[in-house]
Amino acid sequence: MSASRALLSSPHGVASRTFTRAAPARLAAPSIPFARSGALRARTAILSSPAATVPVTSAEPKRRISRSVSDSAPLAKPAVLVAEKLGEAGLEVLRQFADVECAYGMSPAELLAKVAQFDALIVRSGTKVTREVLEAGRGRLRVVGRAGVGIDNVDLQASTEAGCLVVNAPTANTVAAAEHGIALLACMARNVSQADAALKAGKWQRAKYVGVSLVGKTLAIMGFGKVGSEVARRAKGLGMHVIAHDPYAPVDKARAIGAELVSFEEAIAKADFISLHMPLTPATSKVFNDESFGKMKTGVRIVNVARGGVIDEDALVRALDSGKVAQAALDVFTVEPPAKDNKLVLHENVTVTPHLGASTVEAQEGVAIEIAEAVGGALRGELTATAVNAPMVPAEVMSELAPYVSLAEKLGRLAVQLVAGESGIKGVKVVYTSARDPDDLDTRLLRAMVTKGIVEPVSSTFVNLVNADYTAKQRGLRIAEERVSHDNAAAEAPLESIQVRLSHVQSRFAGAISDGGDIVVVGRVKYGVPHLTVVGPYEVDVSLEGNLILCRQVDQPGMIGKVGNILGKRNVNVSFMSVGRTSRGKQAIMAIGVDEEPDKKTLEKIGAIPAVEEFVFLEL
């Protein structure tokens, strides 16, 4: 091989007739710095391990080789810390894929000291996952699982900044919570708990505990989500007139159940009974206060199986004492457990239970299994519809876009590996070609995955679906999106193609530069598998599975055979091979999908073919 030919570096950096492995360069500001160490891992998971490219550059600029060092070390089982009681069925699911430690009743200090040893943390409502806890995770903590619906005890902003996915179990205890709400409603209306206590104390007080009927009464459901809508169904069966307030509930859903959506003020003014099912947020904190109680009917009755903090408890005591609120039935409190002298708990007209909304045998087992499966899926990098700090993409959209998620990330990874070390990413544009109406194509998930693919290989930051946009923003990387209409209106696929374009950059593989001077790669999904279809000005067709070799060469007969013969003799299996050219006899690009990473001698032989002008090895 002549001195003008490209040779791979030796493991020790010897410069004699070889490439010296260049130190990872840095992208020009405002862009993404290359990581100082680590190997690019070919993982398309939502939650993948930190990775970095180790480039090898040529001393002869027209003939360059770039490669990545593969990471073949076996992955250890993840470690999961269960901080609160979890059903045995869920623990069994966790033990199938992880090392599990149950440490119930930890103090905040004990949690801070322990959390850095784990990849995932599972809590219920009693453990606060604060910014301090997430920072104490030291980058290892990747998933927080909330065994239940509410996530007000988890700092979502800090989780997102830390790249920590938060998942919950929103469906398993839905029916149990709704049934408990109905149980409290009926119990309160008929004074069951008070009459029970009196009779056990030896008192027979039939006249004192005359109740009120539910049939024909108006029930206002505040929060018409999963639990609220299930309460509505049951209340309709009891003959109640149901109205509801929820600014995000679809009208057709309420109408199908037989409920009428109204404003907050109308709901509390018309209701004979009010059932609370709203989350605790800054907007809903103490939303039931002196002012709102004043707008209610005298003698209204209130049930809360949602969050204690939505009620100003002191204001509720005053409303009970004045008779404005006749009765209350509470399963949740601002502070749990409440103090022994809590006036609300001790009030004669209040029925209380110790947060039993999800406390059925069936619900406990269901929640344990649901959160264990959600945490397991997140650790494996699978798409999960229960992620609460990921882009809000409906489950059906996530399912439909799954193969395009892989394509988007791989195009991003491919594009960024083509950038020369001394260059910088100054602009990224993603173009989606689709026959669908723009309103019928949600690209947030795809944008996040392109961002992940571009950022992660050249950054020491751990990037995943949760913090992709945040990380890009922090590093000054702006990704523009464009949608191009495709004229095939009968196409069933959501997308025809995805194009990733890096503008104003230098490339270590000149063949990837389009006529406009940008690095351009385009891909599409074929038979459920991501394919690369365009590199720069060249059309190719190669599966993006395994690894990829791109060769720019003089277009002449026998090139496919020569390269294929070299790879075959070195026992490197070729999965796909495609050649694209600008015109006959001029230049062409050969895209070769390979299952294994060729060793340096194999790549040397490819580089020694006289017609090969440059090539690059890419790990996807």
Coordinates of C-alpha atoms in Angstrom, one line a residue:
M1 CA 0.0 0.0 0.0
S2 CA 1.5 3.3 -1.1
A3 CA 2.1 6.2 1.2
S4 CA -0.9 8.0 -0.2
R5 CA -3.1 5.1 0.9
A6 CA -5.0 5.2 4.1
L7 CA -3.9 2.9 6.9
L8 CA -5.6 2.3 10.2
S9 CA -3.8 3.3 13.4
S10 CA -1.9 0.7 15.4
P11 CA -3.1 0.1 18.9
H12 CA -0.1 1.9 20.3
G13 CA -0.3 5.0 18.0
V14 CA 2.8 4.1 15.9
A15 CA 3.0 6.5 13.0
S16 CA 5.1 4.5 10.6
R17 CA 2.9 3.9 7.5
T18 CA -0.1 3.9 9.8
F19 CA -2.7 6.3 11.0
T20 CA -2.3 7.7 14.5
R21 CA -5.5 7.7 16.5
A22 CA -6.4 11.3 16.8
A23 CA -7.5 12.7 20.1
P24 CA -11.3 13.3 20.0
A25 CA -11.9 16.7 18.7
R26 CA -14.4 19.2 19.8
L27 CA -17.3 20.6 17.8
A28 CA -17.1 24.3 17.3
A29 CA -19.3 26.4 19.6
P30 CA -22.2 26.7 20.0
S31 CA -22.2 23.0 19.5
I32 CA -21.5 19.7 21.2
P33 CA -18.1 18.7 22.6
F34 CA -16.7 15.3 21.9
A35 CA -16.4 13.0 24.9
R36 CA -12.9 12.3 26.0
S37 CA -13.3 8.6 26.2
G38 CA -15.7 5.7 25.5
A39 CA -16.8 3.8 22.5
L40 CA -19.8 4.4 20.4
R41 CA -22.4 1.7 21.2
A42 CA -24.8 0.6 18.6
R43 CA -28.0 0.8 20.6
T44 CA -31.3 2.2 19.4
A45 CA -32.9 2.1 22.8
I46 CA -34.6 5.0 24.3
L47 CA -32.4 4.7 27.3
S48 CA -28.9 3.7 26.1
S49 CA -25.5 3.8 27.7
P50 CA -23.3 6.8 27.3
A51 CA -21.2 6.6 24.2
A52 CA -18.6 8.4 22.3
T53 CA -16.8 8.0 18.9
V54 CA -13.1 7.5 18.7
P55 CA -12.2 8.7 15.2
V56 CA -9.2 7.6 13.2
T57 CA -8.2 10.1 10.6
S58 CA -5.9 9.9 7.5
A59 CA -2.7 11.8 6.9
E60 CA -3.8 12.0 3.2
P61 CA -7.1 14.1 3.1
K62 CA -8.4 12.5 -0.1
R63 CA -8.2 9.0 1.3
R64 CA -9.6 8.7 4.8
I65 CA -10.7 6.0 7.1
S66 CA -12.9 6.5 10.2
R67 CA -13.8 3.7 12.6
S68 CA -15.1 3.2 16.1
V69 CA -13.9 0.8 18.7
S70 CA -16.7 -1.6 19.6
D71 CA -17.7 -2.3 23.1
S72 CA -18.2 -6.0 23.5
A73 CA -18.1 -6.2 27.3
P74 CA -21.1 -8.1 28.8
L75 CA -23.7 -5.9 30.4
A76 CA -24.2 -6.5 34.1
K77 CA -27.7 -6.9 35.5
P78 CA -29.2 -3.5 36.5
A79 CA -29.7 -2.9 40.2
V80 CA -33.2 -1.8 41.4
L81 CA -33.9 -0.3 44.9
V82 CA -37.5 -0.7 46.1
A83 CA -38.0 1.9 48.8
E84 CA -41.6 1.1 49.8
K85 CA -43.7 -2.0 50.1
L86 CA -44.3 -3.7 46.8
G87 CA -46.3 -6.8 46.1
E88 CA -44.5 -10.1 45.7
A89 CA -45.8 -10.5 42.2
G90 CA -44.0 -7.3 41.1
L91 CA -40.8 -8.3 42.9
E92 CA -40.8 -11.5 41.0
V93 CA -41.0 -9.7 37.8
L94 CA -38.1 -7.4 38.8
R95 CA -35.9 -10.3 39.8
Q96 CA -36.1 -11.8 36.4
F97 CA -34.0 -9.0 34.9
A98 CA -32.4 -7.1 37.8
D99 CA -30.7 -7.4 41.2
V100 CA -33.4 -6.2 43.6
E101 CA -32.9 -4.7 47.1
C102 CA -35.9 -3.9 49.3
A103 CA -35.2 -1.2 51.8
Y104 CA -38.4 -0.1 53.4
G105 CA -38.7 2.8 55.8
M106 CA -35.5 4.6 54.9
S107 CA -34.9 8.1 56.2
P108 CA -34.1 10.8 53.6
A109 CA -30.4 10.7 54.6
E110 CA -30.3 6.9 54.2
L111 CA -31.8 7.2 50.7
L112 CA -29.3 9.8 49.7
A113 CA -26.5 7.5 50.9
K114 CA -27.8 4.5 49.1
V115 CA -29.3 5.7 45.8
A116 CA -26.0 6.0 43.8
Q117 CA -25.7 2.2 43.9
F118 CA -28.8 1.7 41.8
D119 CA -30.0 2.1 38.2
A120 CA -33.7 2.3 39.2
L121 CA -35.7 3.4 42.2
I122 CA -39.2 2.4 42.9
V123 CA -41.4 4.3 45.4
R124 CA -45.0 4.8 46.4
S125 CA -46.4 8.0 47.8
G126 CA -44.4 8.1 51.0
T127 CA -40.8 8.6 49.6
K128 CA -39.8 12.0 48.3
V129 CA -37.6 11.8 45.1
T130 CA -36.1 15.3 45.4
R131 CA -33.4 17.0 43.4
E132 CA -31.0 16.0 46.1
V133 CA -31.9 12.4 45.6
L134 CA -31.5 12.6 41.8
E135 CA -28.1 14.4 42.2
A136 CA -27.0 11.8 44.7
G137 CA -27.7 9.2 42.0
R138 CA -24.5 10.5 40.3
G139 CA -25.7 9.8 36.8
R140 CA -26.3 6.1 37.4
L141 CA -30.0 6.4 38.4
R142 CA -31.8 6.2 35.1
V143 CA -35.4 5.3 36.1
V144 CA -37.7 6.3 38.9
G145 CA -40.9 4.1 39.1
R146 CA -43.9 5.4 41.0
A147 CA -46.1 2.5 42.1
G148 CA -49.4 4.4 41.6
V149 CA -50.8 7.2 39.6
G150 CA -49.7 10.5 41.3
I151 CA -46.2 11.7 40.9
D152 CA -46.3 14.8 43.0
N153 CA -43.6 13.3 45.3
V154 CA -41.1 13.2 42.4
D155 CA -39.3 16.3 41.2
L156 CA -40.0 15.9 37.4
Q157 CA -37.9 18.9 36.4
A158 CA -34.9 17.7 38.2
S159 CA -35.5 14.2 36.8
T160 CA -35.6 15.5 33.3
E161 CA -32.4 17.5 33.8
A162 CA -30.7 14.4 35.2
G163 CA -31.8 12.3 32.2
C164 CA -33.9 10.1 34.5
L165 CA -37.1 8.6 33.2
V166 CA -40.1 8.7 35.5
V167 CA -42.7 6.0 35.0
N168 CA -45.8 5.3 36.9
A169 CA -48.6 2.7 37.1
P170 CA -51.7 4.6 36.1
T171 CA -54.1 1.8 35.3
A172 CA -53.9 -1.0 37.7
N173 CA -55.5 0.7 40.7
T174 CA -58.1 2.8 38.7
V175 CA -61.1 0.6 39.5
A176 CA -60.0 0.2 43.1
A177 CA -59.8 3.9 43.6
A178 CA -63.1 4.5 41.9
E179 CA -64.8 1.8 44.0
H180 CA -63.4 3.4 47.2
G181 CA -64.7 6.8 46.1
I182 CA -68.2 5.3 45.7
A183 CA -67.9 3.5 49.0
L184 CA -67.1 6.7 50.8
L185 CA -69.9 8.5 49.0
A186 CA -72.5 6.0 50.2
C187 CA -70.9 5.6 53.6
M188 CA -71.0 9.4 54.2
A189 CA -74.5 9.8 52.9
R190 CA -75.9 7.1 55.3
N191 CA -73.6 8.0 58.3
V192 CA -72.3 4.4 58.3
S193 CA -69.0 5.0 60.2
Q194 CA -70.6 7.2 62.8
A195 CA -73.5 4.8 63.4
D196 CA -71.1 1.9 63.6
A197 CA -69.0 3.7 66.2
A198 CA -72.1 4.6 68.3
L199 CA -73.5 1.2 68.2
K200 CA -70.2 -0.4 69.3
A201 CA -70.2 2.1 72.2
G202 CA -73.6 0.7 73.3
K203 CA -75.8 3.5 71.8
W204 CA -78.9 2.9 69.7
Q205 CA -79.4 6.2 67.8
R206 CA -81.6 5.7 64.8
A207 CA -83.0 9.2 64.8
K208 CA -79.6 10.8 65.0
Y209 CA -78.2 9.1 61.9
V210 CA -80.8 9.7 59.3
G211 CA -79.0 10.0 56.0
V212 CA -79.7 11.4 52.6
S213 CA -80.5 9.6 49.3
L214 CA -78.1 9.6 46.3
V215 CA -80.7 9.1 43.6
G216 CA -81.6 12.2 41.8
K217 CA -78.8 14.2 43.4
T218 CA -76.1 16.1 41.4
L219 CA -72.6 14.8 41.7
A220 CA -69.8 17.1 40.5
I221 CA -66.6 15.1 39.6
M222 CA -63.6 17.4 39.7
G223 CA -61.0 15.8 37.4
F224 CA -62.4 13.5 34.7
G225 CA -59.5 11.2 34.1
K226 CA -59.3 7.5 34.5
V227 CA -60.6 7.4 38.1
G228 CA -63.1 10.2 37.7
S229 CA -64.7 8.7 34.7
E230 CA -65.0 5.3 36.4
V231 CA -66.7 7.1 39.4
A232 CA -69.1 8.7 36.9
R233 CA -70.1 5.4 35.4
R234 CA -70.9 4.0 38.9
A235 CA -72.7 7.1 40.0
K236 CA -74.9 7.0 36.9
G237 CA -75.8 3.5 38.0
L238 CA -76.9 4.9 41.4
G239 CA -79.3 7.2 39.6
M240 CA -77.3 10.4 40.2
H241 CA -77.0 13.3 37.7
V242 CA -73.3 13.7 36.9
I243 CA -71.5 16.9 35.9
A244 CA -67.8 17.2 35.7
H245 CA -65.0 19.7 35.4
D246 CA -61.7 19.0 33.7
P247 CA -60.1 21.5 31.3
Y248 CA -58.5 18.6 29.4
A249 CA -61.3 16.1 29.2
P250 CA -62.8 15.4 25.7
V251 CA -66.5 16.3 25.4
D252 CA -67.3 13.1 23.5
K253 CA -65.8 11.0 26.3
A254 CA -68.0 12.7 28.9
R255 CA -71.1 12.5 26.7
A256 CA -70.6 8.8 26.2
I257 CA -70.6 8.2 29.9
G258 CA -73.6 10.5 30.4
A259 CA -71.8 13.3 32.1
E260 CA -71.9 17.0 31.3
L261 CA -68.7 19.0 31.3
V262 CA -69.0 22.4 33.0
S263 CA -66.8 25.1 34.4
F264 CA -65.2 25.0 37.8
E265 CA -67.6 27.6 39.2
E266 CA -70.7 26.0 37.8
A267 CA -69.7 22.5 39.1
I268 CA -69.2 23.6 42.7
A269 CA -72.3 25.8 42.6
K270 CA -74.7 23.1 41.3
A271 CA -73.4 20.1 43.2
D272 CA -75.0 18.3 46.1
F273 CA -72.0 16.0 46.3
I274 CA -68.5 16.8 45.1
S275 CA -65.9 14.0 44.4
L276 CA -62.3 15.1 43.9
H277 CA -60.0 13.3 41.4
M278 CA -57.6 15.9 40.3
P279 CA -53.8 15.8 40.6
L280 CA -51.9 18.0 43.0
T281 CA -50.1 20.8 41.0
P282 CA -49.3 24.4 41.7
A283 CA -52.7 25.3 40.1
T284 CA -54.7 22.9 42.1
S285 CA -53.0 23.3 45.5
K286 CA -55.6 24.4 48.1
V287 CA -58.1 25.1 45.2
F288 CA -60.8 24.2 47.7
N289 CA -60.5 27.0 50.2
D290 CA -62.7 29.6 52.0
E291 CA -63.6 31.3 48.7
S292 CA -64.6 28.1 46.8
F293 CA -66.5 26.7 49.8
G294 CA -68.4 30.0 50.0
K295 CA -69.7 29.4 46.4
M296 CA -71.1 26.0 47.2
K297 CA -74.6 25.0 48.2
T298 CA -75.2 25.0 51.9
G299 CA -75.1 21.4 53.0
V300 CA -72.9 20.1 50.2
R301 CA -70.9 16.9 50.8
I302 CA -67.3 16.3 49.7
V303 CA -65.4 13.1 48.9
N304 CA -61.6 13.1 48.3
V305 CA -59.7 10.1 47.2
A306 CA -57.2 12.1 45.1
R307 CA -54.7 14.3 46.9
G308 CA -55.0 15.9 50.3
G309 CA -53.2 19.1 49.2
V310 CA -56.0 20.2 46.9
I311 CA -58.1 21.0 50.0
D312 CA -57.2 23.8 52.5
E313 CA -57.9 21.6 55.5
D314 CA -58.3 24.6 57.9
A315 CA -60.8 26.1 55.6
L316 CA -62.7 22.8 55.4
V317 CA -62.9 22.6 59.2
R318 CA -64.4 26.1 59.2
A319 CA -66.9 25.2 56.5
L320 CA -68.0 22.0 58.4
D321 CA -68.4 24.0 61.6
S322 CA -70.6 26.6 59.9
G323 CA -72.7 24.0 58.2
K324 CA -71.8 25.2 54.7
V325 CA -70.3 21.7 54.2
A326 CA -72.5 19.1 55.8
Q327 CA -70.1 16.2 55.6
A328 CA -66.8 15.1 54.2
A329 CA -65.3 11.7 53.5
L330 CA -61.5 11.8 53.1
D331 CA -59.0 9.1 52.2
V332 CA -56.0 11.5 51.7
F333 CA -54.5 14.3 53.7
T334 CA -52.0 17.1 53.2
V335 CA -49.6 15.4 55.6
E336 CA -49.8 11.7 55.9
P337 CA -50.2 10.3 58.4
P338 CA -52.1 13.2 59.9
A339 CA -51.3 14.4 63.4
K340 CA -53.3 12.6 66.2
D341 CA -55.0 15.9 67.1
N342 CA -55.9 16.8 63.6
K343 CA -59.2 18.7 63.8
L344 CA -60.4 17.4 60.5
V345 CA -59.8 13.8 61.3
L346 CA -61.5 14.1 64.7
H347 CA -64.5 16.1 63.3
E348 CA -67.8 14.4 64.0
N349 CA -69.1 15.0 60.4
V350 CA -66.0 13.6 58.7
T351 CA -65.5 10.0 57.6
V352 CA -61.8 9.1 57.2
T353 CA -59.7 6.2 55.9
P354 CA -55.9 5.9 55.8
H355 CA -55.2 6.3 52.1
L356 CA -56.9 3.1 51.0
G357 CA -57.9 4.0 47.5
A358 CA -55.6 1.4 45.9
S359 CA -55.7 -1.0 48.8
T360 CA -57.4 -4.1 47.3
V361 CA -55.6 -7.4 46.9
E362 CA -56.2 -7.2 43.1
A363 CA -55.0 -3.6 42.8
Q364 CA -51.9 -4.1 44.9
E365 CA -50.8 -7.0 42.8
G366 CA -51.7 -5.2 39.6
V367 CA -49.8 -2.0 40.5
A368 CA -46.8 -4.1 41.5
I369 CA -46.7 -5.9 38.2
E370 CA -47.4 -2.8 36.2
I371 CA -44.6 -0.7 37.7
A372 CA -42.2 -3.6 37.6
E373 CA -42.9 -4.1 33.9
A374 CA -42.6 -0.3 33.2
V375 CA -39.3 -0.1 35.0
G376 CA -38.0 -3.2 33.2
G377 CA -39.0 -1.8 29.9
A378 CA -37.4 1.5 30.6
L379 CA -34.1 -0.1 31.6
R380 CA -34.2 -2.1 28.4
G381 CA -34.7 1.0 26.4
E382 CA -38.2 0.1 25.2
L383 CA -40.9 2.7 24.4
T384 CA -43.2 3.0 27.4
A385 CA -46.6 4.8 27.4
T386 CA -46.4 5.3 31.2
A387 CA -43.4 7.7 31.1
V388 CA -44.6 10.9 32.7
N389 CA -41.6 13.2 31.8
A390 CA -41.1 12.0 28.3
P391 CA -42.7 13.8 25.3
M392 CA -46.4 13.4 25.7
V393 CA -47.0 11.0 22.8
P394 CA -50.1 8.8 22.9
A395 CA -49.5 5.0 23.1
E396 CA -51.0 4.3 19.7
V397 CA -48.7 6.9 18.1
M398 CA -45.7 5.5 19.9
S399 CA -46.6 2.0 18.6
E400 CA -47.0 3.2 15.0
L401 CA -43.8 5.2 15.0
A402 CA -41.6 2.6 16.6
P403 CA -39.6 1.6 13.5
Y404 CA -39.2 5.3 12.6
V405 CA -37.8 5.9 16.1
S406 CA -35.0 3.5 15.3
L407 CA -34.5 5.1 11.9
A408 CA -34.4 8.6 13.3
E409 CA -31.8 7.8 15.9
K410 CA -29.6 5.9 13.5
L411 CA -29.6 8.7 10.9
G412 CA -28.5 11.1 13.7
R413 CA -25.7 8.7 14.8
L414 CA -24.6 8.2 11.2
A415 CA -24.6 11.9 10.3
V416 CA -22.6 13.0 13.4
Q417 CA -20.0 10.4 12.8
L418 CA -19.4 11.9 9.3
V419 CA -18.5 15.3 10.8
A420 CA -14.8 16.1 10.8
G421 CA -13.2 16.5 14.2
E422 CA -12.2 20.1 13.7
S423 CA -15.6 21.1 12.3
G424 CA -18.7 22.1 14.2
I425 CA -22.4 21.4 14.0
K426 CA -23.9 24.8 13.3
G427 CA -27.3 23.8 12.0
V428 CA -29.4 20.6 12.0
K429 CA -32.5 20.2 9.8
V430 CA -34.9 17.2 9.9
V431 CA -37.2 16.8 6.9
Y432 CA -40.1 14.4 7.1
T433 CA -41.8 13.3 3.9
S434 CA -45.3 12.1 4.4
A435 CA -48.7 11.8 2.7
R436 CA -50.5 12.7 5.9
D437 CA -51.9 16.0 6.9
P438 CA -49.5 17.9 9.2
D439 CA -52.0 17.8 12.0
D440 CA -52.0 14.0 11.7
L441 CA -48.3 13.5 12.1
D442 CA -46.8 14.0 15.6
T443 CA -43.0 14.3 15.2
R444 CA -42.0 15.2 18.7
L445 CA -40.8 11.6 19.4
L446 CA -38.8 11.5 16.2
R447 CA -37.2 14.9 16.8
A448 CA -36.1 13.7 20.3
M449 CA -34.5 10.6 18.8
V450 CA -32.7 12.5 16.1
T451 CA -31.4 14.8 18.9
K452 CA -30.3 11.7 20.9
G453 CA -28.5 10.2 17.9
I454 CA -26.6 13.4 17.2
V455 CA -25.7 14.4 20.8
E456 CA -24.9 11.1 22.4
P457 CA -22.0 9.9 20.2
V458 CA -20.1 13.1 20.6
S459 CA -20.9 14.0 24.2
S460 CA -20.0 12.7 27.7
T461 CA -23.6 13.5 28.7
F462 CA -25.9 10.5 29.0
V463 CA -28.8 11.3 26.7
N464 CA -32.2 9.7 26.4
L465 CA -35.7 10.4 25.3
V466 CA -36.4 12.3 28.5
N467 CA -33.7 14.9 28.4
A468 CA -32.8 15.0 24.7
D469 CA -34.5 18.4 24.0
Y470 CA -33.2 19.8 27.3
T471 CA -29.6 18.7 26.6
A472 CA -29.7 20.0 23.1
K473 CA -31.0 23.4 24.3
Q474 CA -28.3 23.6 27.0
R475 CA -25.6 22.9 24.4
G476 CA -26.9 25.5 21.9
L477 CA -28.0 22.8 19.4
R478 CA -31.1 23.9 17.5
I479 CA -32.9 21.4 15.4
A480 CA -35.3 22.7 12.7
E481 CA -38.0 20.5 11.3
E482 CA -39.7 20.6 7.9
R483 CA -42.6 18.5 6.5
V484 CA -42.8 17.8 2.9
S485 CA -46.1 16.5 1.4
H486 CA -45.9 13.2 -0.4
D487 CA -48.4 12.8 -3.3
N488 CA -49.3 9.2 -2.5
A489 CA -52.5 9.8 -0.5
A490 CA -53.2 6.1 -0.3
A491 CA -50.0 5.4 1.6
E492 CA -50.6 3.7 4.9
A493 CA -47.2 4.3 6.4
P494 CA -47.0 7.5 8.5
L495 CA -43.7 8.6 6.8
E496 CA -42.2 8.1 3.4
S497 CA -38.7 9.2 4.5
I498 CA -36.7 11.1 7.1
Q499 CA -33.8 13.4 6.0
V500 CA -31.1 14.6 8.4
R501 CA -29.1 17.5 7.1
L502 CA -26.1 19.1 8.9
S503 CA -25.2 22.5 7.4
H504 CA -21.9 24.4 7.4
V505 CA -19.8 21.4 8.4
Q506 CA -16.7 19.7 7.2
S507 CA -17.0 16.0 6.6
R508 CA -14.4 13.2 7.1
F509 CA -16.1 11.5 4.2
A510 CA -16.5 13.9 1.3
G511 CA -19.0 11.6 -0.5
A512 CA -21.6 12.6 2.1
I513 CA -21.6 16.2 1.1
S514 CA -24.6 17.2 -1.1
D515 CA -24.5 19.6 -3.9
G516 CA -25.6 22.3 -1.4
G517 CA -22.5 21.7 0.7
D518 CA -24.3 20.0 3.6
I519 CA -23.9 16.5 5.0
V520 CA -27.1 14.8 4.0
V521 CA -28.4 11.3 4.9
V522 CA -31.9 10.0 4.1
G523 CA -33.6 6.9 5.3
R524 CA -36.9 5.1 5.1
V525 CA -38.5 2.0 6.8
K526 CA -38.9 -1.0 4.5
Y527 CA -40.6 -4.1 5.8
G528 CA -40.3 -2.7 9.3
V529 CA -36.5 -2.3 9.1
P530 CA -34.7 1.1 8.9
H531 CA -32.8 1.6 5.6
L532 CA -30.3 4.2 4.4
T533 CA -31.5 5.5 1.0
V534 CA -29.4 8.6 0.3
V535 CA -25.9 9.7 1.2
G536 CA -24.9 13.2 -0.1
P537 CA -25.9 13.2 -3.8
Y538 CA -25.8 9.4 -4.1
E539 CA -28.8 7.0 -3.9
V540 CA -28.2 3.8 -2.0
D541 CA -30.3 1.1 -0.4
V542 CA -28.8 -0.6 2.7
S543 CA -30.3 -1.8 5.9
L544 CA -29.2 0.1 9.0
E545 CA -28.7 -3.1 11.0
G546 CA -25.3 -3.9 12.5
N547 CA -22.5 -1.7 11.1
L548 CA -21.9 0.2 7.9
I549 CA -19.0 0.7 5.5
L550 CA -19.2 3.6 3.0
C551 CA -16.7 3.6 0.1
R552 CA -16.3 6.4 -2.4
Q553 CA -14.7 5.1 -5.6
V554 CA -14.3 5.4 -9.3
D555 CA -17.3 3.8 -10.9
Q556 CA -15.9 0.7 -12.7
P557 CA -16.7 -3.0 -13.1
G558 CA -15.8 -5.5 -10.4
M559 CA -15.8 -3.2 -7.4
I560 CA -18.6 -5.1 -5.6
G561 CA -16.8 -8.4 -6.1
K562 CA -13.4 -7.0 -4.9
V563 CA -14.8 -5.6 -1.7
G564 CA -17.1 -8.6 -1.1
N565 CA -14.2 -11.0 -1.6
I566 CA -12.1 -9.2 0.9
L567 CA -14.8 -9.2 3.5
G568 CA -15.7 -12.9 2.8
K569 CA -12.1 -14.1 3.2
R570 CA -12.0 -12.3 6.6
N571 CA -15.3 -14.0 7.7
V572 CA -17.2 -10.7 7.8
N573 CA -20.8 -11.3 6.8
V574 CA -22.3 -8.8 4.4
S575 CA -26.0 -8.2 5.2
F576 CA -26.6 -5.6 2.4
M577 CA -24.6 -4.0 -0.4
S578 CA -25.8 -1.2 -2.6
V579 CA -24.0 1.1 -5.1
G580 CA -25.2 4.6 -6.0
R581 CA -23.5 6.8 -8.6
T582 CA -23.9 10.3 -10.1
S583 CA -23.2 9.1 -13.7
R584 CA -21.7 6.1 -15.4
G585 CA -17.9 5.8 -15.2
K586 CA -17.6 8.7 -12.8
Q587 CA -17.8 8.5 -9.0
A588 CA -19.9 6.1 -7.0
I589 CA -20.6 5.3 -3.3
M590 CA -20.8 1.7 -2.1
A591 CA -22.8 1.2 1.1
I592 CA -22.1 -2.1 2.7
G593 CA -23.9 -3.4 5.8
V594 CA -21.8 -5.8 7.8
D595 CA -22.8 -7.9 10.9
E596 CA -19.3 -7.8 12.4
E597 CA -16.8 -5.1 12.8
P598 CA -13.9 -5.7 10.3
D599 CA -10.5 -5.8 11.8
K600 CA -7.9 -3.3 10.7
K601 CA -6.2 -5.6 8.2
T602 CA -9.5 -6.1 6.4
L603 CA -10.1 -2.3 6.3
E604 CA -6.5 -1.9 5.0
K605 CA -7.2 -4.2 2.1
I606 CA -10.3 -2.3 1.2
G607 CA -8.4 0.9 1.3
A608 CA -5.7 -0.6 -0.9
I609 CA -8.0 -1.1 -3.8
P610 CA -6.8 1.4 -6.4
A611 CA -10.3 2.7 -7.3
V612 CA -11.2 3.4 -3.7
E613 CA -10.7 7.1 -2.9
E614 CA -12.0 7.2 0.6
F615 CA -14.1 5.1 3.0
V616 CA -15.5 5.2 6.5
F617 CA -16.5 2.5 9.0
L618 CA -19.6 3.5 11.0
E619 CA -21.0 1.7 14.0
L620 CA -24.7 2.2 14.4

